[in-house]
PDB file of C-alpha atoms in Angstrom:
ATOM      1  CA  UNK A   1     -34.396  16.367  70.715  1.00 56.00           C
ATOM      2  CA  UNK A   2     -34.788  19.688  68.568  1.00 79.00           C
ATOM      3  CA  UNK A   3     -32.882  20.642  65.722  1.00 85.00           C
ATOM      4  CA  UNK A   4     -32.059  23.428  64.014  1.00 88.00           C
ATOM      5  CA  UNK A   5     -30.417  23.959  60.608  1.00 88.00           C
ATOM      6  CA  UNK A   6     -27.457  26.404  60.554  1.00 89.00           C
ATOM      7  CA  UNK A   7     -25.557  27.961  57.420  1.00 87.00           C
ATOM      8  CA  UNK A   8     -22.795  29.324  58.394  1.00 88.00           C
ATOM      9  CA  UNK A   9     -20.301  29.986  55.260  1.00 86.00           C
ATOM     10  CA  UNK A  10     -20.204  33.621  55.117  1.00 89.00           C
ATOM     11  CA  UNK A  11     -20.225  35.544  59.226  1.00 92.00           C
ATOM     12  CA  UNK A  12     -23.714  36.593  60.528  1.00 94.00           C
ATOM     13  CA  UNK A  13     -25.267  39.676  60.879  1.00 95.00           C
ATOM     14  CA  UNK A  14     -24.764  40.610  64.603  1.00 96.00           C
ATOM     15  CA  UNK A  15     -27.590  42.987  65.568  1.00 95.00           C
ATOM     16  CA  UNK A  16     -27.260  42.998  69.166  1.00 95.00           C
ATOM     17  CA  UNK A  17     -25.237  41.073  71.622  1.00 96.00           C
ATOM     18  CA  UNK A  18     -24.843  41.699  75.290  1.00 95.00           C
ATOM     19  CA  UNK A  19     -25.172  40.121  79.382  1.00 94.00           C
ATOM     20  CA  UNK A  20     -29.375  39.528  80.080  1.00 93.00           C
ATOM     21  CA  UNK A  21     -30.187  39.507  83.455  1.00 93.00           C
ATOM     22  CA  UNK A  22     -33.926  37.923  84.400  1.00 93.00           C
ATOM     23  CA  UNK A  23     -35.606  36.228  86.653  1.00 92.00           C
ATOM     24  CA  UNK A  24     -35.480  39.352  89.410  1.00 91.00           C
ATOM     25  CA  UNK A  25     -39.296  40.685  88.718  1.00 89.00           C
ATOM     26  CA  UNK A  26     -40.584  37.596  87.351  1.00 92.00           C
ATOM     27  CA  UNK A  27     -39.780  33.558  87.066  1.00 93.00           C
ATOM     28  CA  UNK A  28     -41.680  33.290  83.555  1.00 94.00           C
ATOM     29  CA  UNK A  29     -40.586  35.460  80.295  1.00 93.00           C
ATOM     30  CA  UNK A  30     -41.699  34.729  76.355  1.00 93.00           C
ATOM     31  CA  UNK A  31     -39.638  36.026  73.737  1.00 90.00           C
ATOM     32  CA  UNK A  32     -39.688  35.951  69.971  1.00 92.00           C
ATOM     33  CA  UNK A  33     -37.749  37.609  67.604  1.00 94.00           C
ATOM     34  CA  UNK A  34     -39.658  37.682  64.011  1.00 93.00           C
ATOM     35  CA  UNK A  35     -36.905  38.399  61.643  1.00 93.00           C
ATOM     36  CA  UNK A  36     -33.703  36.974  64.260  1.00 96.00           C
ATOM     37  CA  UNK A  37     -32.044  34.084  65.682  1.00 96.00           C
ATOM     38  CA  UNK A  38     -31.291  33.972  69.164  1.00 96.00           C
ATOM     39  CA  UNK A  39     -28.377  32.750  70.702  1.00 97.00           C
ATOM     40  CA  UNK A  40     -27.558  31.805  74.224  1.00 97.00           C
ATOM     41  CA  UNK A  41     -24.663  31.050  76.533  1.00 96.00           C
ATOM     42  CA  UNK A  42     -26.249  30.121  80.170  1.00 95.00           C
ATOM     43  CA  UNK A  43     -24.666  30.646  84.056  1.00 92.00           C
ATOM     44  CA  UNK A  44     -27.720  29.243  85.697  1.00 92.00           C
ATOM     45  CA  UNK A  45     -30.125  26.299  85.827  1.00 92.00           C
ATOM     46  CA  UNK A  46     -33.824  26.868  84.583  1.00 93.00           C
ATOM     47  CA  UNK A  47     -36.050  26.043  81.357  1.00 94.00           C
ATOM     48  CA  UNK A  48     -36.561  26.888  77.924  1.00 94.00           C
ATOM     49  CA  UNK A  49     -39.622  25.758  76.131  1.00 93.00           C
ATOM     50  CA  UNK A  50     -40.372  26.046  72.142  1.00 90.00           C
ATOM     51  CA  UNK A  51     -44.089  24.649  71.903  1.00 83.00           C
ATOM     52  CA  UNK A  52     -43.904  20.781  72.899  1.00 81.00           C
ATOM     53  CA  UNK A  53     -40.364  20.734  73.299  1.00 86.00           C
ATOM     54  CA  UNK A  54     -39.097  21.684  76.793  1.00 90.00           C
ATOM     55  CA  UNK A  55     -35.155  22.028  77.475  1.00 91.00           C
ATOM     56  CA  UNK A  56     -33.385  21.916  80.697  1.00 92.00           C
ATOM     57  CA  UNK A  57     -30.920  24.887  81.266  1.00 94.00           C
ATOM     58  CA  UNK A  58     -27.773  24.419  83.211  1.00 92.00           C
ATOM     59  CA  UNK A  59     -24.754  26.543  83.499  1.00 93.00           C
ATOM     60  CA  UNK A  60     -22.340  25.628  80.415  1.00 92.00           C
ATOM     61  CA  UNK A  61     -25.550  24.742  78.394  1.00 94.00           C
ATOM     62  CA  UNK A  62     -25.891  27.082  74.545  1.00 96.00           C
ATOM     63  CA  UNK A  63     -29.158  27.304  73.284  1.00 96.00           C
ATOM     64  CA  UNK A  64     -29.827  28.727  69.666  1.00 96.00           C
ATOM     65  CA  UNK A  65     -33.680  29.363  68.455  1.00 95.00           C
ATOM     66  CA  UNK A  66     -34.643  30.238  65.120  1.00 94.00           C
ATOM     67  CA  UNK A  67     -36.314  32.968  64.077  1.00 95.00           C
ATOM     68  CA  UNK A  68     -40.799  33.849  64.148  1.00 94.00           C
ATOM     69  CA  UNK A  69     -40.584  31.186  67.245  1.00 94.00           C
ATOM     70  CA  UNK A  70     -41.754  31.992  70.520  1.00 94.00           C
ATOM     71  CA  UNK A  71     -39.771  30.477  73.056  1.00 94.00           C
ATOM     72  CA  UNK A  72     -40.877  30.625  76.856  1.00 94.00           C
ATOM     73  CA  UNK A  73     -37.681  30.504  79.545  1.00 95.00           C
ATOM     74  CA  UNK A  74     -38.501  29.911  83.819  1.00 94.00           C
ATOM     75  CA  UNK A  75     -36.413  30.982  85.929  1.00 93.00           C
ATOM     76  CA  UNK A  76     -35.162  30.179  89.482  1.00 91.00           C
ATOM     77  CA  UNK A  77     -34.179  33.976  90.825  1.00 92.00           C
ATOM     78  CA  UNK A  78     -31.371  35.676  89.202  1.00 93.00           C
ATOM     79  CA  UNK A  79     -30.680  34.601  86.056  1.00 94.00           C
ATOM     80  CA  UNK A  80     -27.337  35.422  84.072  1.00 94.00           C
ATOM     81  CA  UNK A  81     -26.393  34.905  80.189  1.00 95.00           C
ATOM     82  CA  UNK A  82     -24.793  35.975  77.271  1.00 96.00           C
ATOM     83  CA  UNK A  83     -27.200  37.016  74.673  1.00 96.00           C
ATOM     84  CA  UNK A  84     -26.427  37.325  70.778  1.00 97.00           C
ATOM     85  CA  UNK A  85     -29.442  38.337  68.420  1.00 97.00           C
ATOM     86  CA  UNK A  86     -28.517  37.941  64.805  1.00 96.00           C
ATOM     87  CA  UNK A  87     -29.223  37.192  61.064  1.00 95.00           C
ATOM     88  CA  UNK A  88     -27.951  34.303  59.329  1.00 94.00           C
ATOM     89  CA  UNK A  89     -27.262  34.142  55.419  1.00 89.00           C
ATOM     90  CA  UNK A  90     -28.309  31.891  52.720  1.00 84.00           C
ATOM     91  CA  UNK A  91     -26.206  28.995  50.452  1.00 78.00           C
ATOM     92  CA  UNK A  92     -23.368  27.136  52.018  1.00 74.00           C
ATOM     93  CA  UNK A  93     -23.554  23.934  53.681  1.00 72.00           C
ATOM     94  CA  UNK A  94     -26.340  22.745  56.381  1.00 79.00           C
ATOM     95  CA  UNK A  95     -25.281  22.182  59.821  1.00 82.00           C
ATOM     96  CA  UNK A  96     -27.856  20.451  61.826  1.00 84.00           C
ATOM     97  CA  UNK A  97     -27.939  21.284  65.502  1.00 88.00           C
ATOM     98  CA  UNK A  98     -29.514  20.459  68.416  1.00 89.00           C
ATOM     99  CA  UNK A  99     -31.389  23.517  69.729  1.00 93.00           C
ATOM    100  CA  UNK A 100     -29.641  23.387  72.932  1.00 93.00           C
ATOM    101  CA  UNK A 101     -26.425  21.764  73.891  1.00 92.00           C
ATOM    102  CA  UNK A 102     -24.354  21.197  76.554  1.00 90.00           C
ATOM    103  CA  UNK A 103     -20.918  23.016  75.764  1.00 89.00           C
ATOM    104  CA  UNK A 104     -19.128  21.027  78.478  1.00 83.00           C
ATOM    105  CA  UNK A 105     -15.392  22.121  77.759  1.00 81.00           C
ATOM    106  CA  UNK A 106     -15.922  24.123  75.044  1.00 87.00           C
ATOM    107  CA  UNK A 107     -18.055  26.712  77.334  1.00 90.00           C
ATOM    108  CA  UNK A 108     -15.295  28.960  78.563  1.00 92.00           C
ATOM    109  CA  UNK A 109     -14.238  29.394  74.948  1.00 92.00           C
ATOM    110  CA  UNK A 110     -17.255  30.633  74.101  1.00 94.00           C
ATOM    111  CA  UNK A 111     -17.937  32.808  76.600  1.00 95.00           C
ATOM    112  CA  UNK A 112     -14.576  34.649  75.456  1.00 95.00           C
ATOM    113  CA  UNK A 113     -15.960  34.630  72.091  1.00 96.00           C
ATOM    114  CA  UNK A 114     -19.275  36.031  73.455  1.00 96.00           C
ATOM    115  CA  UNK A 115     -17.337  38.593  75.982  1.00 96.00           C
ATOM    116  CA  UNK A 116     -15.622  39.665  73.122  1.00 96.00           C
ATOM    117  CA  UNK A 117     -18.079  40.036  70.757  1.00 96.00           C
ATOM    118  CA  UNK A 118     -20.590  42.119  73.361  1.00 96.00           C
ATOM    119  CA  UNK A 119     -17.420  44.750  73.906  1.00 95.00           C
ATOM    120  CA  UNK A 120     -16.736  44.562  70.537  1.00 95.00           C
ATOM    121  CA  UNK A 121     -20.232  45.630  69.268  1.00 94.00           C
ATOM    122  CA  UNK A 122     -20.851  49.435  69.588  1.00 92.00           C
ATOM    123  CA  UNK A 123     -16.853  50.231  67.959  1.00 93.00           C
ATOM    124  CA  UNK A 124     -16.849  47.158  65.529  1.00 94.00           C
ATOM    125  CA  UNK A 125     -19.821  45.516  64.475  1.00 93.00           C
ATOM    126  CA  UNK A 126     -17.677  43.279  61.961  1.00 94.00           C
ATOM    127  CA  UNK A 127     -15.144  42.294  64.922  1.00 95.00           C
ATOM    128  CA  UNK A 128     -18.209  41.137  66.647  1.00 96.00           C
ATOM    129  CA  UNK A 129     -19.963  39.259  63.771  1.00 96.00           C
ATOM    130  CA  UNK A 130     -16.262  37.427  63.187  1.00 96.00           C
ATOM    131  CA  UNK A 131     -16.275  36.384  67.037  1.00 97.00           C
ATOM    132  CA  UNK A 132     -19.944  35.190  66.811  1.00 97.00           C
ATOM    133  CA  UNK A 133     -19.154  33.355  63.796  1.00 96.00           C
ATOM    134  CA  UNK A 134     -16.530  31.571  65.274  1.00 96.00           C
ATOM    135  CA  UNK A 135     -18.517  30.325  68.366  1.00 96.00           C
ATOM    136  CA  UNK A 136     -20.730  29.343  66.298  1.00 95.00           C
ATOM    137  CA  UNK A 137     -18.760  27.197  64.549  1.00 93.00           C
ATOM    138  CA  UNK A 138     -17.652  26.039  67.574  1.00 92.00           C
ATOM    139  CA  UNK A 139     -21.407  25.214  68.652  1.00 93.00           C
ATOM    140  CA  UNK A 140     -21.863  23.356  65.316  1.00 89.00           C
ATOM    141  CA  UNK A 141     -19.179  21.065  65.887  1.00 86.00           C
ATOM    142  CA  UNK A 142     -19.557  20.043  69.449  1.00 84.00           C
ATOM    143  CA  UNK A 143     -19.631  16.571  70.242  1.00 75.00           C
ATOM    144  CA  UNK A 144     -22.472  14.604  70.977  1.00 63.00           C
ATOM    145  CA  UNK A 145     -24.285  11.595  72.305  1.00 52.00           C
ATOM    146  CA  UNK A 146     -24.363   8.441  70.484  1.00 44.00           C
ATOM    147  CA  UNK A 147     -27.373   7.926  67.974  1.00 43.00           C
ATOM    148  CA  UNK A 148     -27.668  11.525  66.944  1.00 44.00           C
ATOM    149  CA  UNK A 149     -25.358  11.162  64.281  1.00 45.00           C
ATOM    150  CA  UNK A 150     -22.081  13.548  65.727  1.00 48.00           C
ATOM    151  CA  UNK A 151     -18.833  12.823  65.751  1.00 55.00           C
ATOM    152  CA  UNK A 152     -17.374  10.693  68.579  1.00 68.00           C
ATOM    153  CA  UNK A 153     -15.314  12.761  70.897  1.00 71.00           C
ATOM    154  CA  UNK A 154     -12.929  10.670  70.691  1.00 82.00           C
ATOM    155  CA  UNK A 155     -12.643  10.994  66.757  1.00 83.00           C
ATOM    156  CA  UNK A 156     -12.905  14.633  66.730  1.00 78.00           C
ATOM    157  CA  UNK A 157      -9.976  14.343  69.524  1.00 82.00           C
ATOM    158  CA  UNK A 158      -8.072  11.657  67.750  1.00 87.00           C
ATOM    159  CA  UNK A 159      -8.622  13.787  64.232  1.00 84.00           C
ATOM    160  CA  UNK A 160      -7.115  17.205  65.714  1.00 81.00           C
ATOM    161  CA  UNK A 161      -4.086  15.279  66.942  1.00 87.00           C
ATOM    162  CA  UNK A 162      -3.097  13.880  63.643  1.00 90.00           C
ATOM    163  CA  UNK A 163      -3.582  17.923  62.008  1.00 88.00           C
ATOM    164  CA  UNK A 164      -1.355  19.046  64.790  1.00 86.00           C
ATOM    165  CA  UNK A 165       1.341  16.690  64.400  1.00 89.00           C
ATOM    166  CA  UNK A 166       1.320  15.338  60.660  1.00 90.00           C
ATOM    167  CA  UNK A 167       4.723  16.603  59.750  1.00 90.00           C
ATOM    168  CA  UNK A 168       5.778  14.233  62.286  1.00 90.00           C
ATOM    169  CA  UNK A 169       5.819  10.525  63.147  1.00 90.00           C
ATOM    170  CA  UNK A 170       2.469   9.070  64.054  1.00 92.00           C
ATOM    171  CA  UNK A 171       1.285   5.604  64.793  1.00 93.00           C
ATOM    172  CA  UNK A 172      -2.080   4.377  66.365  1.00 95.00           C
ATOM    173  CA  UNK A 173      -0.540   4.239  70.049  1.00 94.00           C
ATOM    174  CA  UNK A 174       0.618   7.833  70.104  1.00 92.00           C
ATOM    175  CA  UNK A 175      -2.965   9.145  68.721  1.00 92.00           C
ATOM    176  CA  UNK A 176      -4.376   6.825  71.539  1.00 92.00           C
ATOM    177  CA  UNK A 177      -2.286   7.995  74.276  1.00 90.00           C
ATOM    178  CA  UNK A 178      -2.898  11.491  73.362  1.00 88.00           C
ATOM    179  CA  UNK A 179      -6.677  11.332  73.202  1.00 85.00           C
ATOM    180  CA  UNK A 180      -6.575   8.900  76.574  1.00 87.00           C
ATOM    181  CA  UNK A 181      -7.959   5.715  75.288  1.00 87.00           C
ATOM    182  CA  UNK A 182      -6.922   2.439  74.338  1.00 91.00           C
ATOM    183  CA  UNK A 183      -5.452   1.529  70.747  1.00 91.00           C
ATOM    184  CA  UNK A 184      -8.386  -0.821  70.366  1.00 92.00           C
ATOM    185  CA  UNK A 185     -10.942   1.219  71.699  1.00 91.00           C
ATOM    186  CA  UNK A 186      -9.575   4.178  69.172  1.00 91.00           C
ATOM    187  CA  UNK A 187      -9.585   1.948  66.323  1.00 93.00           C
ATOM    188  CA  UNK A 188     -12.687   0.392  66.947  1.00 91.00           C
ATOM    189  CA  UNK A 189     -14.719   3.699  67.174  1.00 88.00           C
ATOM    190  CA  UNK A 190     -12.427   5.553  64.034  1.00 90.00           C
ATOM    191  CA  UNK A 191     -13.404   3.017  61.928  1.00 89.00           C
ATOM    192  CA  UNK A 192     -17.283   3.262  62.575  1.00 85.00           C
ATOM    193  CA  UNK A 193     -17.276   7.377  62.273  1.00 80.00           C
ATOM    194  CA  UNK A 194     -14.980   7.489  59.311  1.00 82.00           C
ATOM    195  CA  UNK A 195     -14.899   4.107  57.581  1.00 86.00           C
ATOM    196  CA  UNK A 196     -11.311   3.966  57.543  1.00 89.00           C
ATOM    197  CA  UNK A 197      -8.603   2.809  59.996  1.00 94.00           C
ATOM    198  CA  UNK A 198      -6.514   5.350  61.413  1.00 94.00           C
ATOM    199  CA  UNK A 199      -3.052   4.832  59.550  1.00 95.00           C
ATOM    200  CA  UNK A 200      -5.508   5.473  56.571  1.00 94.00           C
ATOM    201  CA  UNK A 201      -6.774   8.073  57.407  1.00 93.00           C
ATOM    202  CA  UNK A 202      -3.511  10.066  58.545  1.00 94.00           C
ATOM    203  CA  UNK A 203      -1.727   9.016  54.810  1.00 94.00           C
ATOM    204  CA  UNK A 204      -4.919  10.109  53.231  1.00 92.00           C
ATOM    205  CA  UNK A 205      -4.283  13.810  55.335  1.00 92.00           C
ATOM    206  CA  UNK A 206      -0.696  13.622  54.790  1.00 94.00           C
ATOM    207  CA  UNK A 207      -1.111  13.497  50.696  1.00 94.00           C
ATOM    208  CA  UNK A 208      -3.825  15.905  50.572  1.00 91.00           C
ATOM    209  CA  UNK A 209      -2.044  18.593  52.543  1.00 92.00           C
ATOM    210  CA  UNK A 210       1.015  17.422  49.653  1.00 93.00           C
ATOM    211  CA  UNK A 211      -1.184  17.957  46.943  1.00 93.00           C
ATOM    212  CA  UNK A 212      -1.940  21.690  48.236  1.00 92.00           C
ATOM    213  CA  UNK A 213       1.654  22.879  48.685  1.00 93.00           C
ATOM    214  CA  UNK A 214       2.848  21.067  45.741  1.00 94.00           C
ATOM    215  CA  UNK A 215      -0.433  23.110  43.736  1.00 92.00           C
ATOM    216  CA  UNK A 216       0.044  26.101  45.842  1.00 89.00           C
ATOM    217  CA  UNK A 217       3.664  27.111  47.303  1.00 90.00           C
ATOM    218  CA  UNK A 218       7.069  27.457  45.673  1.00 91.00           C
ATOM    219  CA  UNK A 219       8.256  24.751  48.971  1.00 92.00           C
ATOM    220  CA  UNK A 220      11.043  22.281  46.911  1.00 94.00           C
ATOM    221  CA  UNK A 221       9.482  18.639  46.365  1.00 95.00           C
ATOM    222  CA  UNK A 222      11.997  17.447  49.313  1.00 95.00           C
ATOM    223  CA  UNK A 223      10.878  20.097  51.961  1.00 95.00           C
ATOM    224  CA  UNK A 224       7.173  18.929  51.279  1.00 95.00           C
ATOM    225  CA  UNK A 225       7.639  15.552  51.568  1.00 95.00           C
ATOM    226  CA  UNK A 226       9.139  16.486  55.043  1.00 93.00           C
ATOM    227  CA  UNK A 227       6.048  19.020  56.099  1.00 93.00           C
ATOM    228  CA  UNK A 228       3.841  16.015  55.543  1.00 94.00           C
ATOM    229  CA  UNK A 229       6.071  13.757  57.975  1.00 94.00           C
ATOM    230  CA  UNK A 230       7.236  11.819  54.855  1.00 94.00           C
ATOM    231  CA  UNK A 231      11.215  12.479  55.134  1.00 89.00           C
ATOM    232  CA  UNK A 232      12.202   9.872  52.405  1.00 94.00           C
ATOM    233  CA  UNK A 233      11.851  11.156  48.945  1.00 94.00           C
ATOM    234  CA  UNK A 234      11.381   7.488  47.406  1.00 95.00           C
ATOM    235  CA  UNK A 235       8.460   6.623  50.075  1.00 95.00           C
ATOM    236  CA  UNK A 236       7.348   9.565  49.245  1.00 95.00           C
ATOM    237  CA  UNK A 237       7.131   9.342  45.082  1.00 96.00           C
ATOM    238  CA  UNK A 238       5.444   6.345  46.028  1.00 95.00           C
ATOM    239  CA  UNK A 239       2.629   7.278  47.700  1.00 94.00           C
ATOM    240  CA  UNK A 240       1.937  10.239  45.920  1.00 95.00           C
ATOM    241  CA  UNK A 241       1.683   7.589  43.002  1.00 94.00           C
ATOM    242  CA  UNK A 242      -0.586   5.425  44.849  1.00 93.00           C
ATOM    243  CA  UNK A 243      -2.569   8.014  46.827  1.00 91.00           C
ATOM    244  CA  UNK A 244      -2.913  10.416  43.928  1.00 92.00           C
ATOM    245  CA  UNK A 245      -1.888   9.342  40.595  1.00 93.00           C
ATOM    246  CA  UNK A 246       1.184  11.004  39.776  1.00 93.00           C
ATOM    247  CA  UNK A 247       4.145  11.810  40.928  1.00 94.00           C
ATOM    248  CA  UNK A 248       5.135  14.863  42.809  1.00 94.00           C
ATOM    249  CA  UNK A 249       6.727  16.717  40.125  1.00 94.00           C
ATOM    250  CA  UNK A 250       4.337  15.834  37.610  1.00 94.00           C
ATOM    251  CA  UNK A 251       1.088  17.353  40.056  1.00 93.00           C
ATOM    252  CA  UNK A 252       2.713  20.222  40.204  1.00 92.00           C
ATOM    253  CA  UNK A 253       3.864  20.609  36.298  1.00 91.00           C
ATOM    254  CA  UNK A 254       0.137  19.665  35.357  1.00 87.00           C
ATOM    255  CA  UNK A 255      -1.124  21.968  37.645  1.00 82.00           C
ATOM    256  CA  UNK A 256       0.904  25.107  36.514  1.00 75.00           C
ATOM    257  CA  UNK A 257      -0.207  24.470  33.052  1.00 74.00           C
ATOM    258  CA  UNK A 258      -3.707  24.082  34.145  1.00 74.00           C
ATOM    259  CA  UNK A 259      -3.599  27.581  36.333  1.00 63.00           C
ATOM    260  CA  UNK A 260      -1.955  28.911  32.813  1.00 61.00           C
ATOM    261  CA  UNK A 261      -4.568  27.604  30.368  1.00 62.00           C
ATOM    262  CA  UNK A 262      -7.112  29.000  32.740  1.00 53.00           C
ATOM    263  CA  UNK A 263      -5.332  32.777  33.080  1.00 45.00           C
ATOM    264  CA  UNK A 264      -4.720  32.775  29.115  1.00 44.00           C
ATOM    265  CA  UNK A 265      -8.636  31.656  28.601  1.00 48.00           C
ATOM    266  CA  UNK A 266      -9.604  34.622  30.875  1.00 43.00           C
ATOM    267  CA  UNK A 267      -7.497  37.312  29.529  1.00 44.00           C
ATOM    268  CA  UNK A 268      -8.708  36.357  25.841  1.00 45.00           C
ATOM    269  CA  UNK A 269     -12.145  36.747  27.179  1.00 47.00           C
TER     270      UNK A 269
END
């Protein structure tokens, strides 16, 4: 399988995006783009070939091919997909990627990230570049097969659950039931992607999103503990205490006075 290496914290330069339509005057086209990536979004079966490495194309399938490489696609008549030719930007964190995937679900999303990108493009570049950026994210963070190093679906399933419903009660079975596997099947394969169970890993998401509103909002102590699905003021001194060292009043005193220190240093500056 190829890979590619995305960076993808700041949104891409979109310099063309738009429907291609091949495969009517000939079966066989090569394409490179010297200073571009290319990225596609497939309604029909065929082939893509970089080199050695040859890639089946079905509809649903996203392909995205770095830039300087010649890429060779065969067609089998008319030939549909959405096209996106862009730049990326430096620093941030490497995504690897394969260089193309099988959307599966995720495809009709991004084709209305794609659709809205192409009729955003001659009025608003940057509305374009934003919905670009945001399939590709999407396309970063699909799931796939065993051995390649990706989330489980079943994790990334199980871990979107628990961010949807932290502020309320949440035990293995419901997080099982919801993703539509057993309780020992989700524990088994949460504890091999993340290293921790699943009741860890949902108190270790409950304090951290505590730590930011306690840092961050003017929310009393007693409404936090209940956005974080922690209703009881003494449980939840407690595991503040355990999960992050202090207790809730004293994270946020410490951090005022930090944020202080730091706004006195700069304004003496």
């Amino acid at each position: 399988m190829k890979l590619v290496t995305l960076r993808l914290e700041e949104p891409p330069t979109v310099v063309d995006a738009g429907i291609g339509v091949h495969g009517v005057a000939t079966s066989h086209d090569v394409f490179r783009l010297p200073d571009l990536w290319q990225l596609h979004l497939y309604n029909y079966a065929g082939e893509l070939s970089l080199g050695q490495s040859v890639h089946a194309i079905r509809p649903g399938h996203v392909s995205l091919v770095p830039p300087n490489t010649e890429v060779h696609f065969h067609y089998r008549g008319r030939s549909e997909h959405f096209y996106v030719h862009l730049r990326l930007h430096d620093g941030g964190t490497a995504r690897v990627v394969p260089v193309m995937q099988d959307a599966a679900a995720e495809s009709t999303r991004l084709a209305d990230l794609l659709r809205h990108a192409v009729t955003a493009m001659s009025a608003s570049p940057s509305r374009a570049s934003a919905e670009v950026w945001a399939a590709l994210w999407r396309i970063a963070e699909l799931p796939r097969s065993e051995g390649t190093g990706r989330h489980h679906p079943f994790v990334a399933a199980a871990q979107a659950y628990i961010e949807e419903h932290l502020a309320g009660p949440l035990s293995v079975p419901d997080v099982a039931r919801a993703v539509g596997i057993s309780h020992t099947h989700l524990t088994r394969v949460f504890r091999a992607e993340t290293g921790l169970t699943v009741v860890s890993y949902v108190r270790r998401r409950r304090l951290q999103r505590a730590r930011h509103l306690l840092l961050s909002s003017t929310l009393s102590i007693t409404a936090i503990a209940g956005a974080v699905g922690i209703a009881d003021l003494q449980a939840f001194n407690k595991a503040c205490r355990r999960e992050l060292g202090a207790s809730p009043r004293h994270i946020r005193v410490a951090g005022h006075e930090r944020a202080s220190g730091e706004v006195l240093a700069t304004s003496v500056e």
